[in-house]
Amino acid sequence: MVENTVDCAVACVNGCVLGDKCPKREYAAATSNFIENTSLDKMLEMAEEAVKRKRTEPPKWVIPDFPE
């Protein structure tokens, strides 16, 4: 059996291209539930807290892999 790999961030920008065969289907239901049951004020509060945490954590250094 051949497994199709789809980069959802690129291919599914305008909607899921795999439909019922999408391996991330369970996350879509949880996301829809979150959006329907969470107020916009609460979402903005959560985003603000995440930004504060990100600003207070120490910087992370990433050393790129240089080709040899």
Tab-separated table of C-alpha atoms in Angstrom:
chain	number	residue	atom	x	y	z
A	1	MET	CA	0.000	0.000	0.000
A	2	VAL	CA	1.413	3.388	-0.984
A	3	GLU	CA	1.215	6.103	1.667
A	4	ASN	CA	0.515	9.616	0.381
A	5	THR	CA	2.383	12.306	2.234
A	6	VAL	CA	0.905	15.767	2.053
A	7	ASP	CA	2.381	18.921	3.537
A	8	CYS	CA	-0.854	20.220	5.060
A	9	ALA	CA	0.579	23.689	5.686
A	10	VAL	CA	1.086	24.083	1.927
A	11	ALA	CA	-1.481	21.880	0.215
A	12	CYS	CA	-4.457	22.463	2.497
A	13	VAL	CA	-4.385	26.267	2.684
A	14	ASN	CA	-7.835	26.479	1.067
A	15	GLY	CA	-9.190	23.334	2.759
A	16	CYS	CA	-8.192	19.728	3.302
A	17	VAL	CA	-7.197	17.984	0.070
A	18	LEU	CA	-7.474	14.459	1.513
A	19	GLY	CA	-11.032	14.717	2.848
A	20	ASP	CA	-12.026	11.669	4.917
A	21	LYS	CA	-8.564	10.128	4.456
A	22	CYS	CA	-6.868	12.978	6.343
A	23	PRO	CA	-4.738	11.582	9.193
A	24	LYS	CA	-5.276	14.788	11.162
A	25	ARG	CA	-9.088	14.581	11.050
A	26	GLU	CA	-9.351	14.119	14.845
A	27	TYR	CA	-7.553	17.422	15.387
A	28	ALA	CA	-10.004	19.251	13.121
A	29	ALA	CA	-12.908	18.215	15.365
A	30	ALA	CA	-11.070	19.345	18.496
A	31	THR	CA	-10.167	22.640	16.828
A	32	SER	CA	-13.746	23.283	15.732
A	33	ASN	CA	-14.949	22.519	19.250
A	34	PHE	CA	-12.406	24.950	20.725
A	35	ILE	CA	-13.399	27.727	18.307
A	36	GLU	CA	-17.125	27.248	18.927
A	37	ASN	CA	-16.872	27.057	22.728
A	38	THR	CA	-14.188	29.659	23.477
A	39	SER	CA	-14.905	33.370	23.452
A	40	LEU	CA	-12.730	35.689	21.407
A	41	ASP	CA	-11.761	37.538	24.589
A	42	LYS	CA	-10.506	34.268	26.108
A	43	MET	CA	-8.517	33.451	22.941
A	44	LEU	CA	-6.916	36.905	22.978
A	45	GLU	CA	-6.070	36.486	26.667
A	46	MET	CA	-4.425	33.116	25.930
A	47	ALA	CA	-2.430	34.643	23.063
A	48	GLU	CA	-1.281	37.530	25.251
A	49	GLU	CA	-0.084	35.102	27.943
A	50	ALA	CA	1.818	33.087	25.321
A	51	VAL	CA	3.539	36.232	24.032
A	52	LYS	CA	4.530	37.217	27.588
A	53	ARG	CA	6.002	33.748	28.201
A	54	LYS	CA	7.889	33.882	24.914
A	55	ARG	CA	9.386	37.272	25.741
A	56	THR	CA	10.524	36.241	29.218
A	57	GLU	CA	12.195	32.956	28.290
A	58	PRO	CA	15.913	32.993	27.523
A	59	PRO	CA	16.968	33.068	23.850
A	60	LYS	CA	17.471	29.752	22.087
A	61	TRP	CA	20.575	29.518	19.981
A	62	VAL	CA	20.327	27.540	16.772
A	63	ILE	CA	23.537	26.506	15.102
A	64	PRO	CA	22.895	25.839	11.412
A	65	ASP	CA	24.321	22.805	9.666
A	66	PHE	CA	26.905	24.034	7.201
A	67	PRO	CA	27.522	21.902	4.114
A	68	GLU	CA	30.956	20.349	4.023
